Coordinates of C-alpha atoms in Angstrom, one line a residue:
Chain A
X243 CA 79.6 97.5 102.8
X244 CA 81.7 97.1 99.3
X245 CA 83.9 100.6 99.1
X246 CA 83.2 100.9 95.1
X247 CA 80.8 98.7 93.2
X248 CA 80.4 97.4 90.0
X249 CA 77.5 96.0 88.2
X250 CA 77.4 93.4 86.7
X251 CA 80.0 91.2 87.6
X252 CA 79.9 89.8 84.3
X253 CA 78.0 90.5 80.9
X254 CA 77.9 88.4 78.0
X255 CA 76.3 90.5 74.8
X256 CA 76.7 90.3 71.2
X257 CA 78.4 92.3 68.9
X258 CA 76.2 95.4 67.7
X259 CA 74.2 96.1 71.2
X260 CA 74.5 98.5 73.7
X261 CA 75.2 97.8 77.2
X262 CA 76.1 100.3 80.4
X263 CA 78.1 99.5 83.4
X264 CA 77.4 101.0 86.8
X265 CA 79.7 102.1 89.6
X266 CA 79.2 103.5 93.2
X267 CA 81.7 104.3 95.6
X268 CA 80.3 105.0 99.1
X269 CA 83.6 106.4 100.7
X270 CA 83.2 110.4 100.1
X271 CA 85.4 110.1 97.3
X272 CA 85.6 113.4 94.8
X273 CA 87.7 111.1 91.9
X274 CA 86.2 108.3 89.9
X275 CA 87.7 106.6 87.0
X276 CA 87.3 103.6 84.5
X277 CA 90.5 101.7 83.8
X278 CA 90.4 98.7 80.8
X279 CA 92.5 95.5 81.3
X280 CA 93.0 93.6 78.4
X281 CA 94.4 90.6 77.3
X282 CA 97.8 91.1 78.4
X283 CA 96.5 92.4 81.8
X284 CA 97.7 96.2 81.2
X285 CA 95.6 98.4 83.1
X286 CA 94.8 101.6 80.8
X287 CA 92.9 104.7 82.1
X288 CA 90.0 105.5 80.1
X289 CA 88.0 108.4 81.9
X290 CA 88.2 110.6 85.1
X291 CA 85.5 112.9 86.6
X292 CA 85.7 115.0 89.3
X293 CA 83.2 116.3 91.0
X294 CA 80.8 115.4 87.9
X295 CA 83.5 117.2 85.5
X296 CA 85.1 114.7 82.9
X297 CA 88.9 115.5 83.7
X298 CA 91.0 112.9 81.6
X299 CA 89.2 111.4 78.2
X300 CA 92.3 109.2 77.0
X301 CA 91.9 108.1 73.3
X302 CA 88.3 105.9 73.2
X303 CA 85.9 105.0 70.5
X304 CA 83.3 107.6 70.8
X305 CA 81.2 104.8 71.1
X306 CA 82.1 104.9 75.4
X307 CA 80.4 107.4 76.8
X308 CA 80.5 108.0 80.7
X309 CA 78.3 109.6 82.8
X310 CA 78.1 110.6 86.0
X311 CA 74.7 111.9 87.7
X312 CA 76.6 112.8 91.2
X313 CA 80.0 112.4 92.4
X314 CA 79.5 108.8 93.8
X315 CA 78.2 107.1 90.7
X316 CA 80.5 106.8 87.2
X317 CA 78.4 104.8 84.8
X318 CA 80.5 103.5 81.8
X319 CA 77.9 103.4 78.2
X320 CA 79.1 101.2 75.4
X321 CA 77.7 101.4 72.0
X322 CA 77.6 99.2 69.1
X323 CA 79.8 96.5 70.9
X324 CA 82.7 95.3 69.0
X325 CA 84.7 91.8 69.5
X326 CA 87.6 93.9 70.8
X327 CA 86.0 95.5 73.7
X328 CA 85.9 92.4 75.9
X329 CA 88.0 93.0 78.6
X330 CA 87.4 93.6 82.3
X331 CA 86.2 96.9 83.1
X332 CA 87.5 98.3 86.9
X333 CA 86.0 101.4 88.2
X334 CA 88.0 103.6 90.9
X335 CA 87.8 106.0 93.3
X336 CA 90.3 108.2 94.7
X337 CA 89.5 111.2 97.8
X338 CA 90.6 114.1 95.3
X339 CA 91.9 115.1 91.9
X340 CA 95.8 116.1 92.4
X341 CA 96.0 113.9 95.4
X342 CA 98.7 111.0 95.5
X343 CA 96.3 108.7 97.5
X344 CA 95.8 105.1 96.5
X345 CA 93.4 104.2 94.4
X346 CA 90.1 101.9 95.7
X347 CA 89.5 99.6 93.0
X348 CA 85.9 97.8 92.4
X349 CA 86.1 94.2 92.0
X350 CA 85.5 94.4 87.9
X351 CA 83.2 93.5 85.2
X352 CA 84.2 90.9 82.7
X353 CA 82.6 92.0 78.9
X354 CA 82.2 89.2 76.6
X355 CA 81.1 90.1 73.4
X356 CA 80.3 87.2 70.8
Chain B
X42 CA 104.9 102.4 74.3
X43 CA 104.8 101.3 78.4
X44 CA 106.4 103.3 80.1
X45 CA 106.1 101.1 83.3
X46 CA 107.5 97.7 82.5
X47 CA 106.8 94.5 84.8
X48 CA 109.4 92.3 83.1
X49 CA 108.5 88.9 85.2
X50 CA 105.4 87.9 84.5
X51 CA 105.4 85.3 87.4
X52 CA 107.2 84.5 90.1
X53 CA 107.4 81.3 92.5
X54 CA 109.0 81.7 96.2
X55 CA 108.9 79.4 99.2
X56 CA 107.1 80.1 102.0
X57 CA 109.4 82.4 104.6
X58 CA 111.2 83.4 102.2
X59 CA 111.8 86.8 100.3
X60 CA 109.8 88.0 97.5
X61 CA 111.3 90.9 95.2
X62 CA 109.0 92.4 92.6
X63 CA 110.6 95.0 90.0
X64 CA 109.2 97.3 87.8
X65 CA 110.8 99.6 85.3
X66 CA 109.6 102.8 84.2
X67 CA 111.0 105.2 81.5
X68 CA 109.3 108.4 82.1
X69 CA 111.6 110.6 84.4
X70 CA 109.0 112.7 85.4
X71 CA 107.5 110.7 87.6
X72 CA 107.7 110.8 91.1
X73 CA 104.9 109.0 93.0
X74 CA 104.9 105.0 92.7
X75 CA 102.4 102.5 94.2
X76 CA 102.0 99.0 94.0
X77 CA 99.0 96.9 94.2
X78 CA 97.7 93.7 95.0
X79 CA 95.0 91.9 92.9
X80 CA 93.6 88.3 93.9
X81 CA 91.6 86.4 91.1
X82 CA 88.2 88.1 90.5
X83 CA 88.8 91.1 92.9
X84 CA 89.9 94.4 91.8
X85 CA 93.4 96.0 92.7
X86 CA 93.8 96.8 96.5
X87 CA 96.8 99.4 97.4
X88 CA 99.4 98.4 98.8
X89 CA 102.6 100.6 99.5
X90 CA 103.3 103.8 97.7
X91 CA 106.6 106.3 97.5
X92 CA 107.9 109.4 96.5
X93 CA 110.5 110.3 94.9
X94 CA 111.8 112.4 97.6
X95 CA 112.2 109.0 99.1
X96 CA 114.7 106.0 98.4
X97 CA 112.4 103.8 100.5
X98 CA 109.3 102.8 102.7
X99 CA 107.9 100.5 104.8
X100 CA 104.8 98.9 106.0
X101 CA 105.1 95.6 108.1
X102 CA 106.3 93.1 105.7
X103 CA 106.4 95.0 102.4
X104 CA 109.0 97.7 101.9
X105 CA 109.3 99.4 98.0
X106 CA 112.7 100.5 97.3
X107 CA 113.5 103.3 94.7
X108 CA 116.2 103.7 92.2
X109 CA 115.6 107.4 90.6
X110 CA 119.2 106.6 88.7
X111 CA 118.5 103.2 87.4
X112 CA 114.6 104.3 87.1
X113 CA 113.7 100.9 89.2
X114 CA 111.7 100.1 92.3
X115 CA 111.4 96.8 93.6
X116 CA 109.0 95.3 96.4
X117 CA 110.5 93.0 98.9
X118 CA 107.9 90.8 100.9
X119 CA 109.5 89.5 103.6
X120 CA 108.7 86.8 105.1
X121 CA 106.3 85.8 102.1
X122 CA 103.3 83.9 103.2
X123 CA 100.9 81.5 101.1
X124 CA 98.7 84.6 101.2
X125 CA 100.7 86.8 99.6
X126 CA 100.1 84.6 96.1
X127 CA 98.1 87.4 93.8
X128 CA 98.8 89.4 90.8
X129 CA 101.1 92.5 91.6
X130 CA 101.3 95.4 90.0
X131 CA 103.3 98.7 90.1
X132 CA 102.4 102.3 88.9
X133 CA 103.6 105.5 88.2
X134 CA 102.4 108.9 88.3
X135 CA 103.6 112.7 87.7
X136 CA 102.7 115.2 89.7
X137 CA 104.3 117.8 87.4
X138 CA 102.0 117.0 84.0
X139 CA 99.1 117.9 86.3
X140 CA 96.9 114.8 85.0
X141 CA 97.8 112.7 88.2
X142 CA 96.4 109.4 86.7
X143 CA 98.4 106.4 86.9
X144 CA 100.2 104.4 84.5
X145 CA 100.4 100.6 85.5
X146 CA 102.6 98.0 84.7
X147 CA 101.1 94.6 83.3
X148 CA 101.8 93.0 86.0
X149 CA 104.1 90.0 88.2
X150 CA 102.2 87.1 89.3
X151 CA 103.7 85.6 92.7
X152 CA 103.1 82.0 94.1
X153 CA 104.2 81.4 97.6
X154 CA 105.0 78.0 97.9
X155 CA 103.8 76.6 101.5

């Protein structure tokens, strides 16, 4: 069984449309996050929840809205696509909030937007 | 501004042989470290972590060394193995800013060379 999950694998959309990412983690985990690689492969936190509470909201278009209905699913909602949100999306998990445990990553969802 | 710097993008090492990966950070309030692992198409997996309590640590083949002074930590692989070839990359966290999300580096891609 895959420890966090990501759907879709890949998503090809054009600019202007809305699309959402899903995430599940099935390992008890309190923590989930969405980190953005870009081009240059730099990993940059986006959002944390805990427990259902948004804890971290780094600086995003307001056009990114995550929600999560429990504490094993983060869904990531992207409106109005722009060119320079294609990147790959990774979703995480951690066992608590103020807990130095590693991170479980998901495997990623490329976002191409044309 | 990164305040975790991987400053070799790649890296090529024979088979048997040791692999060191650095990483650079500027923030000296951090004092938890990991490094990860990424393979093409796969998300992150953790690898090692250390405090800064610590100087070093070690898990079967990988040990992370850290320099609080010089604000380094390395990762030795040794002996390095065809399988070790993946995308590394190191981050940071402070446990004292209360936020406990990680800053990454960009990243040092190793090739084992059979």
């Amino acid at each position: 069984d895959t420890a966090v999950s990501q759907t879709p694998k890949y998503l090809v959309t054009q600019m202007g449309n809305d699309k959402s990412i899903k995430c599940e983690q099935n390992l008890g985990h309190d923590t989930m996050y969405w980190y953005k690689q870009d081009s240059k492969k730099f990993l940059k936190i986006m959002f944390s929840y805990n427990n259902k509470e948004l804890i971290i909201n780094e600086t995003v278009p307001n056009r990114f809205s995550p929600k999560s209905p429990d504490k094993a699913h983060l869904n990531l909602h992207i409106n109005s696509l722009e060119l320079g949100d294609s990147a790959v999306y990774f979703c995480a998990s951690s066992p608590g909030w103020g807990e130095n445990y590693g991170y479980t990553f998901g495997s990623g969802t490329r976002l191409t937007v044309v | 501004d990164q305040q975790v710097k991987q400053n070799s993008p790649s890296l090529s090492v024979q088979e048997g042989r040791i692999s060191i990966l650095n990483c650079d950070y500027t923030n000296s309030m951090f004092d938890y470290f990991l490094w990860y692992k990424k393979y093409p198409a796969e998300g992150p997996t953790f690898l090692i972590s250390i405090s800064s309590i610590k100087d070093k640590n070690e898990d079967g083949r990988f040990t992370v060394f850290l320099n609080k002074s010089a604000k380094h930590l390395s990762l030795h692989i040794v002996p390095s193995q065809p399988g070790d070839s993946a995308v590394y990359f190191c981050a940071a966290s402070s446990l004292l800013s209360g936020t406990y999300k990680y800053i990454f580096g960009t990243g040092t891609r190793l090739k084992v060379l059979a």
